[in-house]
Amino acid sequence: MSHVYDVAIIGAGPAGSSVAHHLNSRGIKNVLLIDKCVFPREKICGGALFLETQECLDEMGILEEVKTLAYAVKRNYNITPYGVILKGRVVESPNPKLLILRRETFDNLLLNHIKRLEVPVREEMCINGLWEQNGKISGIISREGEHVRAKVVVIATGANSSRFDLKRRQYFKAIGYVGRFENTRFEKNTCYTIYDRDFLPLYGWVIPEADNLANIGIGLELPMSRQNKIKKYFEKLNATYFKPYMKEARLVGFAKGFPLRYTYSIKDIVDRNVLYVGEAGGIVNAVTGEGISQALISGKFAAHAISNYLNNNEQRELTNYEKKVRRKFSIFPWLRLVKSFMGYKLNWRIIEMVQGKEGKFLP
């Protein structure tokens, strides 16, 4: 009989790497981590590591390594549709409120950490789908027809997970469009978040990767038929708000778009012996678009549930994963109301009054 893995994890990004790490820490060694790419690989993202993300990385023992490569952000300008800079909130923490690290570098660092733990990893292996036999999931099937047996399968493939979606779940979708620019003149160690009326309820951003290198992007909730407007809005962001900072700036490579999927109601992230983690389960903040901490946390919860399941072979241990994720992110259903409120320009006058004003943004 062919080898049977305890766990096969599809996707070696933050969610998949988190599952692999926490399984290893609980003594589960018979694990296979798979990705279709060879790392380091390109990943379009803002690369923002918030405090909760840093806490997860500290628990994994790699925060200090991340800090040596990341760019620290000390200030964030939140700019309303009326050009008002909202007052910042002071956060007491030994760590910077925000670290910026390109996902290409961050994900590769995570995977190298997993390799140091001697977890089996297969890169450049494309999985076509799940291996179903007599109503049970026996493992996974590669593009080349290789069958890999596993007691539990974890889907950590991000937004592109439809081929593994057994229940054909429906998710909300947003579209991001990002370009990296060098020779910029933005304030050092500073992020900018722009709530323009054309972008609401989402926003445009400037995320610094170095003193003169910036990730500039825009997120939009639009029907697919209106994707042609994304480039227009992206150009507006630079021409209207950031022109003085971009006089000598040069685009590095090409500006590119990427999908984001999320949910307000976490459900169906367990199906028999298949678990969905991170964005594959829609576990993304619908207001901010942030998903790295959610990926790391859901990966940890999944590993704990799988460990308990392998120890006592009771299905309820896997279903407990969904309950735990839902409790942790109990705010998700309320984010629909938050986004609805943020979607109207006039409501930002209320936000300005509640949060306070630092002044006008004068580019």
C-alpha positions as a Markdown table, in Angstrom:
| # | Residue | x | y | z |
|---|---|---|---|---|
| 1 | Met | 0.0 | 0.0 | 0.0 |
| 2 | Ser | 1.3 | 3.5 | -0.8 |
| 3 | His | 2.3 | 5.9 | 1.9 |
| 4 | Val | -0.5 | 7.6 | 3.8 |
| 5 | Tyr | 0.2 | 11.1 | 5.1 |
| 6 | Asp | -1.5 | 12.2 | 8.2 |
| 7 | Val | -2.0 | 15.6 | 6.6 |
| 8 | Ala | -1.6 | 17.0 | 3.1 |
| 9 | Ile | -1.5 | 20.8 | 2.9 |
| 10 | Ile | -2.1 | 22.5 | -0.4 |
| 11 | Gly | -0.6 | 26.0 | -0.5 |
| 12 | Ala | 2.6 | 27.1 | 1.2 |
| 13 | Gly | 1.7 | 30.7 | 1.9 |
| 14 | Pro | 1.1 | 32.0 | 5.4 |
| 15 | Ala | -2.0 | 29.9 | 6.1 |
| 16 | Gly | -0.4 | 26.6 | 4.9 |
| 17 | Ser | 2.9 | 27.3 | 6.6 |
| 18 | Ser | 1.1 | 28.1 | 9.8 |
| 19 | Val | -0.7 | 24.8 | 9.7 |
| 20 | Ala | 2.6 | 23.0 | 9.0 |
| 21 | His | 4.4 | 24.8 | 11.9 |
| 22 | His | 1.8 | 24.2 | 14.5 |
| 23 | Leu | 1.3 | 20.5 | 13.5 |
| 24 | Asn | 5.1 | 20.1 | 13.9 |
| 25 | Ser | 5.0 | 21.8 | 17.3 |
| 26 | Arg | 2.3 | 19.3 | 18.4 |
| 27 | Gly | 4.4 | 16.3 | 17.3 |
| 28 | Ile | 2.6 | 15.6 | 14.0 |
| 29 | Lys | 5.5 | 14.9 | 11.7 |
| 30 | Asn | 3.8 | 12.8 | 8.9 |
| 31 | Val | 2.8 | 15.9 | 6.9 |
| 32 | Leu | 3.3 | 17.0 | 3.3 |
| 33 | Leu | 3.3 | 20.7 | 2.3 |
| 34 | Ile | 2.7 | 21.3 | -1.4 |
| 35 | Asp | 2.8 | 24.4 | -3.6 |
| 36 | Lys | 2.4 | 24.8 | -7.4 |
| 37 | Cys | 5.3 | 27.4 | -7.4 |
| 38 | Val | 9.0 | 27.3 | -6.7 |
| 39 | Phe | 9.8 | 29.8 | -3.9 |
| 40 | Pro | 10.6 | 32.6 | -3.8 |
| 41 | Arg | 7.6 | 33.4 | -6.0 |
| 42 | Glu | 5.8 | 36.6 | -6.9 |
| 43 | Lys | 2.8 | 37.5 | -4.7 |
| 44 | Ile | 0.9 | 40.7 | -5.2 |
| 45 | Cys | 0.0 | 42.2 | -1.8 |
| 46 | Gly | 0.6 | 45.2 | 0.4 |
| 47 | Gly | 2.8 | 43.1 | 2.7 |
| 48 | Ala | 1.5 | 44.8 | 5.9 |
| 49 | Leu | 2.2 | 42.9 | 9.1 |
| 50 | Phe | 0.0 | 44.3 | 11.9 |
| 51 | Leu | 0.5 | 43.8 | 15.6 |
| 52 | Glu | -1.6 | 40.6 | 15.7 |
| 53 | Thr | 0.5 | 39.2 | 12.8 |
| 54 | Gln | 3.7 | 40.1 | 14.7 |
| 55 | Glu | 2.3 | 38.3 | 17.8 |
| 56 | Cys | 1.7 | 35.2 | 15.7 |
| 57 | Leu | 5.2 | 35.3 | 14.2 |
| 58 | Asp | 6.7 | 35.8 | 17.7 |
| 59 | Glu | 4.9 | 32.6 | 18.8 |
| 60 | Met | 6.4 | 30.8 | 15.8 |
| 61 | Gly | 9.8 | 32.0 | 16.8 |
| 62 | Ile | 10.6 | 34.0 | 13.6 |
| 63 | Leu | 9.5 | 37.6 | 14.5 |
| 64 | Glu | 13.1 | 38.8 | 15.0 |
| 65 | Glu | 14.2 | 37.3 | 11.7 |
| 66 | Val | 11.2 | 39.2 | 10.0 |
| 67 | Lys | 12.2 | 42.4 | 11.7 |
| 68 | Thr | 15.7 | 42.3 | 10.2 |
| 69 | Leu | 14.2 | 42.3 | 6.7 |
| 70 | Ala | 11.1 | 44.5 | 7.2 |
| 71 | Tyr | 10.5 | 48.2 | 7.0 |
| 72 | Ala | 9.0 | 49.8 | 10.2 |
| 73 | Val | 6.0 | 52.1 | 9.9 |
| 74 | Lys | 5.6 | 54.6 | 12.7 |
| 75 | Arg | 2.7 | 56.7 | 11.4 |
| 76 | Asn | -0.4 | 56.3 | 9.2 |
| 77 | Tyr | -2.3 | 59.2 | 7.5 |
| 78 | Asn | -6.0 | 58.2 | 7.2 |
| 79 | Ile | -7.4 | 60.7 | 4.7 |
| 80 | Thr | -11.2 | 61.2 | 4.4 |
| 81 | Pro | -13.1 | 62.0 | 1.2 |
| 82 | Tyr | -13.0 | 65.7 | 2.4 |
| 83 | Gly | -9.2 | 65.7 | 2.5 |
| 84 | Val | -9.1 | 65.6 | 6.3 |
| 85 | Ile | -6.4 | 63.7 | 8.1 |
| 86 | Leu | -8.0 | 61.7 | 11.0 |
| 87 | Lys | -6.2 | 61.7 | 14.4 |
| 88 | Gly | -4.1 | 58.6 | 14.9 |
| 89 | Arg | -4.7 | 56.3 | 17.8 |
| 90 | Val | -1.8 | 55.5 | 20.1 |
| 91 | Val | -1.1 | 51.8 | 20.5 |
| 92 | Glu | 1.2 | 50.7 | 23.4 |
| 93 | Ser | 3.3 | 47.8 | 22.2 |
| 94 | Pro | 7.0 | 46.8 | 22.2 |
| 95 | Asn | 6.7 | 46.2 | 18.5 |
| 96 | Pro | 6.2 | 48.7 | 15.7 |
| 97 | Lys | 2.5 | 49.1 | 15.0 |
| 98 | Leu | 3.2 | 48.1 | 11.4 |
| 99 | Leu | 6.0 | 46.2 | 9.6 |
| 100 | Ile | 6.2 | 46.1 | 5.8 |
| 101 | Leu | 7.8 | 43.1 | 4.0 |
| 102 | Arg | 7.2 | 42.1 | 0.4 |
| 103 | Arg | 5.2 | 38.9 | 0.3 |
| 104 | Glu | 7.8 | 37.3 | -2.0 |
| 105 | Thr | 10.3 | 37.7 | 0.8 |
| 106 | Phe | 7.9 | 37.0 | 3.7 |
| 107 | Asp | 6.4 | 33.8 | 2.2 |
| 108 | Asn | 9.9 | 32.5 | 1.3 |
| 109 | Leu | 11.0 | 33.2 | 4.9 |
| 110 | Leu | 8.1 | 31.3 | 6.2 |
| 111 | Leu | 8.7 | 28.3 | 3.9 |
| 112 | Asn | 12.4 | 28.2 | 4.8 |
| 113 | His | 11.4 | 28.1 | 8.4 |
| 114 | Ile | 9.2 | 25.1 | 7.7 |
| 115 | Lys | 12.0 | 23.4 | 5.8 |
| 116 | Arg | 14.3 | 23.9 | 8.8 |
| 117 | Leu | 11.8 | 22.0 | 10.9 |
| 118 | Glu | 12.3 | 19.1 | 8.4 |
| 119 | Val | 8.7 | 19.1 | 7.3 |
| 120 | Pro | 8.5 | 17.4 | 3.8 |
| 121 | Val | 7.8 | 20.1 | 1.1 |
| 122 | Arg | 7.1 | 19.7 | -2.5 |
| 123 | Glu | 7.3 | 22.8 | -4.7 |
| 124 | Glu | 6.2 | 23.0 | -8.3 |
| 125 | Met | 3.5 | 20.4 | -7.8 |
| 126 | Cys | 0.1 | 21.4 | -9.2 |
| 127 | Ile | -2.9 | 19.7 | -7.6 |
| 128 | Asn | -5.9 | 19.2 | -9.9 |
| 129 | Gly | -8.4 | 18.3 | -7.2 |
| 130 | Leu | -9.4 | 16.1 | -4.3 |
| 131 | Trp | -9.3 | 12.3 | -4.5 |
| 132 | Glu | -12.8 | 11.1 | -3.6 |
| 133 | Gln | -13.6 | 7.4 | -3.1 |
| 134 | Asn | -17.0 | 6.1 | -2.0 |
| 135 | Gly | -18.0 | 9.4 | -0.6 |
| 136 | Lys | -14.8 | 9.9 | 1.3 |
| 137 | Ile | -11.8 | 12.1 | 0.6 |
| 138 | Ser | -8.8 | 9.8 | 0.4 |
| 139 | Gly | -6.3 | 12.5 | -0.6 |
| 140 | Ile | -5.3 | 14.6 | -3.6 |
| 141 | Ile | -4.6 | 14.2 | -7.3 |
| 142 | Ser | -1.8 | 16.0 | -9.0 |
| 143 | Arg | -1.9 | 17.4 | -12.6 |
| 144 | Glu | 0.3 | 14.5 | -13.7 |
| 145 | Gly | -2.2 | 12.0 | -12.2 |
| 146 | Glu | -0.2 | 11.2 | -9.0 |
| 147 | His | -2.5 | 10.2 | -6.1 |
| 148 | Val | -1.3 | 11.2 | -2.7 |
| 149 | Arg | -3.1 | 9.6 | 0.2 |
| 150 | Ala | -3.9 | 11.6 | 3.3 |
| 151 | Lys | -6.1 | 11.3 | 6.4 |
| 152 | Val | -6.7 | 15.0 | 6.4 |
| 153 | Val | -6.5 | 17.6 | 3.6 |
| 154 | Val | -6.0 | 21.3 | 4.2 |
| 155 | Ile | -6.8 | 23.8 | 1.5 |
| 156 | Ala | -4.6 | 26.9 | 1.8 |
| 157 | Thr | -4.7 | 28.1 | -1.8 |
| 158 | Gly | -6.0 | 31.7 | -1.2 |
| 159 | Ala | -8.5 | 33.3 | -3.6 |
| 160 | Asn | -8.0 | 30.7 | -6.3 |
| 161 | Ser | -9.6 | 27.7 | -4.5 |
| 162 | Ser | -12.7 | 27.0 | -6.6 |
| 163 | Arg | -11.4 | 23.6 | -7.8 |
| 164 | Phe | -11.2 | 22.4 | -4.2 |
| 165 | Asp | -14.5 | 23.8 | -3.1 |
| 166 | Leu | -16.7 | 20.8 | -2.5 |
| 167 | Lys | -19.8 | 22.9 | -1.6 |
| 168 | Arg | -19.5 | 25.6 | -4.2 |
| 169 | Arg | -19.6 | 28.3 | -1.6 |
| 170 | Gln | -20.3 | 31.9 | -2.6 |
| 171 | Tyr | -17.9 | 34.6 | -1.5 |
| 172 | Phe | -17.8 | 38.4 | -1.9 |
| 173 | Lys | -15.0 | 39.6 | -4.0 |
| 174 | Ala | -12.9 | 42.8 | -4.3 |
| 175 | Ile | -10.3 | 43.7 | -6.8 |
| 176 | Gly | -6.9 | 45.2 | -6.0 |
| 177 | Tyr | -4.6 | 47.0 | -8.4 |
| 178 | Val | -0.9 | 47.6 | -7.3 |
| 179 | Gly | 2.2 | 49.2 | -8.6 |
| 180 | Arg | 5.7 | 49.6 | -7.0 |
| 181 | Phe | 7.4 | 52.9 | -7.5 |
| 182 | Glu | 11.0 | 53.8 | -6.7 |
| 183 | Asn | 12.5 | 57.3 | -6.2 |
| 184 | Thr | 9.4 | 58.5 | -4.4 |
| 185 | Arg | 9.4 | 61.4 | -1.9 |
| 186 | Phe | 6.8 | 60.4 | 0.7 |
| 187 | Glu | 7.5 | 60.9 | 4.4 |
| 188 | Lys | 9.8 | 58.2 | 5.8 |
| 189 | Asn | 8.2 | 55.4 | 7.8 |
| 190 | Thr | 4.7 | 56.6 | 6.9 |
| 191 | Cys | 1.7 | 55.0 | 5.3 |
| 192 | Tyr | -1.2 | 56.8 | 3.6 |
| 193 | Thr | -4.7 | 55.5 | 3.3 |
| 194 | Ile | -7.0 | 57.5 | 1.0 |
| 195 | Tyr | -10.8 | 57.2 | 1.2 |
| 196 | Asp | -11.8 | 58.9 | -2.0 |
| 197 | Arg | -15.5 | 58.9 | -2.9 |
| 198 | Asp | -14.8 | 56.9 | -6.1 |
| 199 | Phe | -13.2 | 54.1 | -4.0 |
| 200 | Leu | -15.6 | 53.8 | -1.1 |
| 201 | Pro | -16.1 | 51.7 | 0.9 |
| 202 | Leu | -12.6 | 50.6 | 0.1 |
| 203 | Tyr | -9.6 | 52.8 | -0.3 |
| 204 | Gly | -6.3 | 53.7 | -2.0 |
| 205 | Trp | -2.9 | 53.3 | -0.2 |
| 206 | Val | 0.7 | 54.1 | -0.1 |
| 207 | Ile | 2.8 | 51.5 | 1.8 |
| 208 | Pro | 6.5 | 52.2 | 2.1 |
| 209 | Glu | 8.9 | 49.2 | 1.4 |
| 210 | Ala | 11.9 | 51.5 | 1.9 |
| 211 | Asp | 12.7 | 55.2 | 2.3 |
| 212 | Asn | 12.2 | 55.8 | -1.4 |
| 213 | Leu | 10.3 | 52.7 | -2.5 |
| 214 | Ala | 6.5 | 52.5 | -2.2 |
| 215 | Asn | 3.7 | 50.1 | -2.9 |
| 216 | Ile | 0.8 | 52.1 | -4.2 |
| 217 | Gly | -2.5 | 50.5 | -4.8 |
| 218 | Ile | -6.3 | 50.7 | -4.8 |
| 219 | Gly | -9.0 | 48.3 | -3.7 |
| 220 | Leu | -12.4 | 48.4 | -5.2 |
| 221 | Glu | -15.7 | 46.5 | -4.7 |
| 222 | Leu | -17.0 | 46.4 | -8.2 |
| 223 | Pro | -18.9 | 44.1 | -10.5 |
| 224 | Met | -16.6 | 42.4 | -12.9 |
| 225 | Ser | -18.1 | 44.4 | -15.8 |
| 226 | Arg | -16.5 | 47.5 | -14.4 |
| 227 | Gln | -13.0 | 46.3 | -14.1 |
| 228 | Asn | -12.0 | 48.7 | -16.9 |
| 229 | Lys | -12.3 | 51.6 | -14.4 |
| 230 | Ile | -9.6 | 50.2 | -12.0 |
| 231 | Lys | -6.7 | 51.6 | -14.0 |
| 232 | Lys | -8.5 | 55.0 | -14.4 |
| 233 | Tyr | -9.0 | 55.2 | -10.6 |
| 234 | Phe | -5.4 | 54.1 | -10.0 |
| 235 | Glu | -4.1 | 56.9 | -12.2 |
| 236 | Lys | -6.4 | 59.3 | -10.4 |
| 237 | Leu | -4.9 | 58.3 | -7.0 |
| 238 | Asn | -1.4 | 59.3 | -8.2 |
| 239 | Ala | -2.4 | 62.4 | -10.1 |
| 240 | Thr | -4.7 | 63.9 | -7.5 |
| 241 | Tyr | -3.2 | 63.0 | -4.2 |
| 242 | Phe | 0.5 | 62.1 | -4.7 |
| 243 | Lys | 1.7 | 64.1 | -7.7 |
| 244 | Pro | 4.2 | 66.2 | -5.7 |
| 245 | Tyr | 5.7 | 63.0 | -4.2 |
| 246 | Met | 6.0 | 61.3 | -7.6 |
| 247 | Lys | 7.9 | 63.8 | -9.7 |
| 248 | Glu | 11.0 | 61.6 | -10.2 |
| 249 | Ala | 9.2 | 58.3 | -9.4 |
| 250 | Arg | 9.5 | 55.3 | -11.7 |
| 251 | Leu | 7.3 | 52.3 | -11.9 |
| 252 | Val | 9.1 | 49.0 | -11.2 |
| 253 | Gly | 7.9 | 46.5 | -13.7 |
| 254 | Phe | 4.1 | 46.6 | -14.3 |
| 255 | Ala | 1.1 | 47.6 | -12.2 |
| 256 | Lys | -1.0 | 44.5 | -11.7 |
| 257 | Gly | -4.4 | 43.5 | -10.4 |
| 258 | Phe | -5.3 | 40.7 | -8.0 |
| 259 | Pro | -8.6 | 39.2 | -6.6 |
| 260 | Leu | -9.6 | 39.2 | -2.9 |
| 261 | Arg | -12.4 | 37.0 | -1.5 |
| 262 | Tyr | -14.0 | 37.3 | 1.9 |
| 263 | Thr | -17.1 | 36.5 | 3.8 |
| 264 | Tyr | -19.2 | 38.0 | 6.6 |
| 265 | Ser | -20.4 | 34.6 | 7.8 |
| 266 | Ile | -17.8 | 32.0 | 8.4 |
| 267 | Lys | -19.3 | 28.6 | 7.5 |
| 268 | Asp | -18.6 | 25.4 | 5.6 |
| 269 | Ile | -14.8 | 25.6 | 6.3 |
| 270 | Val | -14.9 | 21.9 | 7.3 |
| 271 | Asp | -16.2 | 19.2 | 5.0 |
| 272 | Arg | -15.6 | 15.7 | 6.3 |
| 273 | Asn | -11.8 | 15.5 | 6.5 |
| 274 | Val | -11.1 | 18.7 | 4.5 |
| 275 | Leu | -10.3 | 22.0 | 6.2 |
| 276 | Tyr | -10.1 | 25.5 | 4.6 |
| 277 | Val | -7.8 | 28.0 | 6.1 |
| 278 | Gly | -7.1 | 31.7 | 5.4 |
| 279 | Glu | -8.5 | 33.2 | 2.3 |
| 280 | Ala | -9.5 | 29.8 | 0.9 |
| 281 | Gly | -12.2 | 29.9 | 3.6 |
| 282 | Gly | -12.9 | 33.6 | 3.1 |
| 283 | Ile | -11.3 | 34.4 | 6.4 |
| 284 | Val | -10.3 | 38.0 | 5.4 |
| 285 | Asn | -11.2 | 41.3 | 7.0 |
| 286 | Ala | -13.9 | 42.7 | 4.7 |
| 287 | Val | -13.2 | 46.4 | 5.7 |
| 288 | Thr | -9.4 | 46.5 | 5.6 |
| 289 | Gly | -8.7 | 43.6 | 3.3 |
| 290 | Glu | -6.1 | 42.3 | 5.7 |
| 291 | Gly | -5.7 | 38.6 | 5.7 |
| 292 | Ile | -2.2 | 37.6 | 6.9 |
| 293 | Ser | -3.0 | 37.5 | 10.6 |
| 294 | Gln | -6.2 | 35.7 | 9.8 |
| 295 | Ala | -4.3 | 33.1 | 7.8 |
| 296 | Leu | -1.8 | 32.5 | 10.6 |
| 297 | Ile | -4.5 | 32.3 | 13.2 |
| 298 | Ser | -6.8 | 30.0 | 11.3 |
| 299 | Gly | -3.8 | 27.8 | 10.4 |
| 300 | Lys | -3.0 | 27.5 | 14.1 |
| 301 | Phe | -6.6 | 26.6 | 14.9 |
| 302 | Ala | -6.7 | 24.0 | 12.1 |
| 303 | Ala | -3.5 | 22.4 | 13.3 |
| 304 | His | -4.8 | 22.0 | 16.8 |
| 305 | Ala | -8.1 | 20.5 | 15.6 |
| 306 | Ile | -6.3 | 18.1 | 13.3 |
| 307 | Ser | -3.9 | 17.0 | 16.1 |
| 308 | Asn | -6.9 | 16.2 | 18.3 |
| 309 | Tyr | -8.6 | 14.4 | 15.5 |
| 310 | Leu | -5.6 | 12.2 | 14.8 |
| 311 | Asn | -5.2 | 11.4 | 18.4 |
| 312 | Asn | -8.8 | 10.2 | 19.1 |
| 313 | Asn | -10.4 | 9.8 | 15.6 |
| 314 | Glu | -13.5 | 11.8 | 16.4 |
| 315 | Gln | -15.1 | 14.0 | 13.7 |
| 316 | Arg | -16.2 | 16.6 | 16.2 |
| 317 | Glu | -12.5 | 17.6 | 16.7 |
| 318 | Leu | -12.4 | 18.8 | 13.1 |
| 319 | Thr | -15.8 | 20.6 | 13.3 |
| 320 | Asn | -14.5 | 22.3 | 16.4 |
| 321 | Tyr | -12.1 | 24.2 | 14.1 |
| 322 | Glu | -15.0 | 26.0 | 12.4 |
| 323 | Lys | -16.5 | 26.9 | 15.8 |
| 324 | Lys | -13.2 | 28.3 | 17.1 |
| 325 | Val | -12.6 | 30.4 | 14.0 |
| 326 | Arg | -16.1 | 31.8 | 14.1 |
| 327 | Arg | -15.7 | 32.8 | 17.7 |
| 328 | Lys | -12.3 | 34.4 | 17.1 |
| 329 | Phe | -13.7 | 36.4 | 14.2 |
| 330 | Ser | -17.1 | 37.1 | 15.7 |
| 331 | Ile | -16.9 | 40.7 | 14.4 |
| 332 | Phe | -17.1 | 39.6 | 10.8 |
| 333 | Pro | -21.0 | 39.8 | 10.5 |
| 334 | Trp | -20.8 | 43.4 | 11.9 |
| 335 | Leu | -18.3 | 44.4 | 9.2 |
| 336 | Arg | -21.2 | 44.5 | 6.6 |
| 337 | Leu | -22.7 | 47.4 | 8.6 |
| 338 | Val | -19.4 | 49.1 | 8.9 |
| 339 | Lys | -18.8 | 49.0 | 5.2 |
| 340 | Ser | -22.3 | 50.2 | 4.5 |
| 341 | Phe | -21.7 | 53.2 | 6.7 |
| 342 | Met | -18.3 | 53.9 | 5.2 |
| 343 | Gly | -19.7 | 53.7 | 1.7 |
| 344 | Tyr | -21.4 | 57.1 | 1.9 |
| 345 | Lys | -19.3 | 60.2 | 1.7 |
| 346 | Leu | -21.5 | 62.2 | 4.1 |
| 347 | Asn | -21.0 | 59.7 | 6.9 |
| 348 | Trp | -17.3 | 60.6 | 6.9 |
| 349 | Arg | -18.2 | 63.9 | 8.6 |
| 350 | Ile | -19.4 | 61.8 | 11.5 |
| 351 | Ile | -16.2 | 59.8 | 11.5 |
| 352 | Glu | -14.2 | 63.0 | 11.5 |
| 353 | Met | -16.1 | 64.3 | 14.6 |
| 354 | Val | -15.8 | 61.0 | 16.5 |
| 355 | Gln | -12.1 | 60.3 | 15.8 |
| 356 | Gly | -10.9 | 63.9 | 15.6 |
| 357 | Lys | -9.0 | 65.8 | 13.0 |
| 358 | Glu | -5.2 | 66.4 | 12.6 |
| 359 | Gly | -5.6 | 68.8 | 9.8 |
| 360 | Lys | -6.0 | 69.0 | 6.0 |
| 361 | Phe | -4.0 | 66.8 | 3.6 |
| 362 | Leu | -2.2 | 69.1 | 1.3 |
| 363 | Pro | -0.2 | 67.2 | -1.3 |
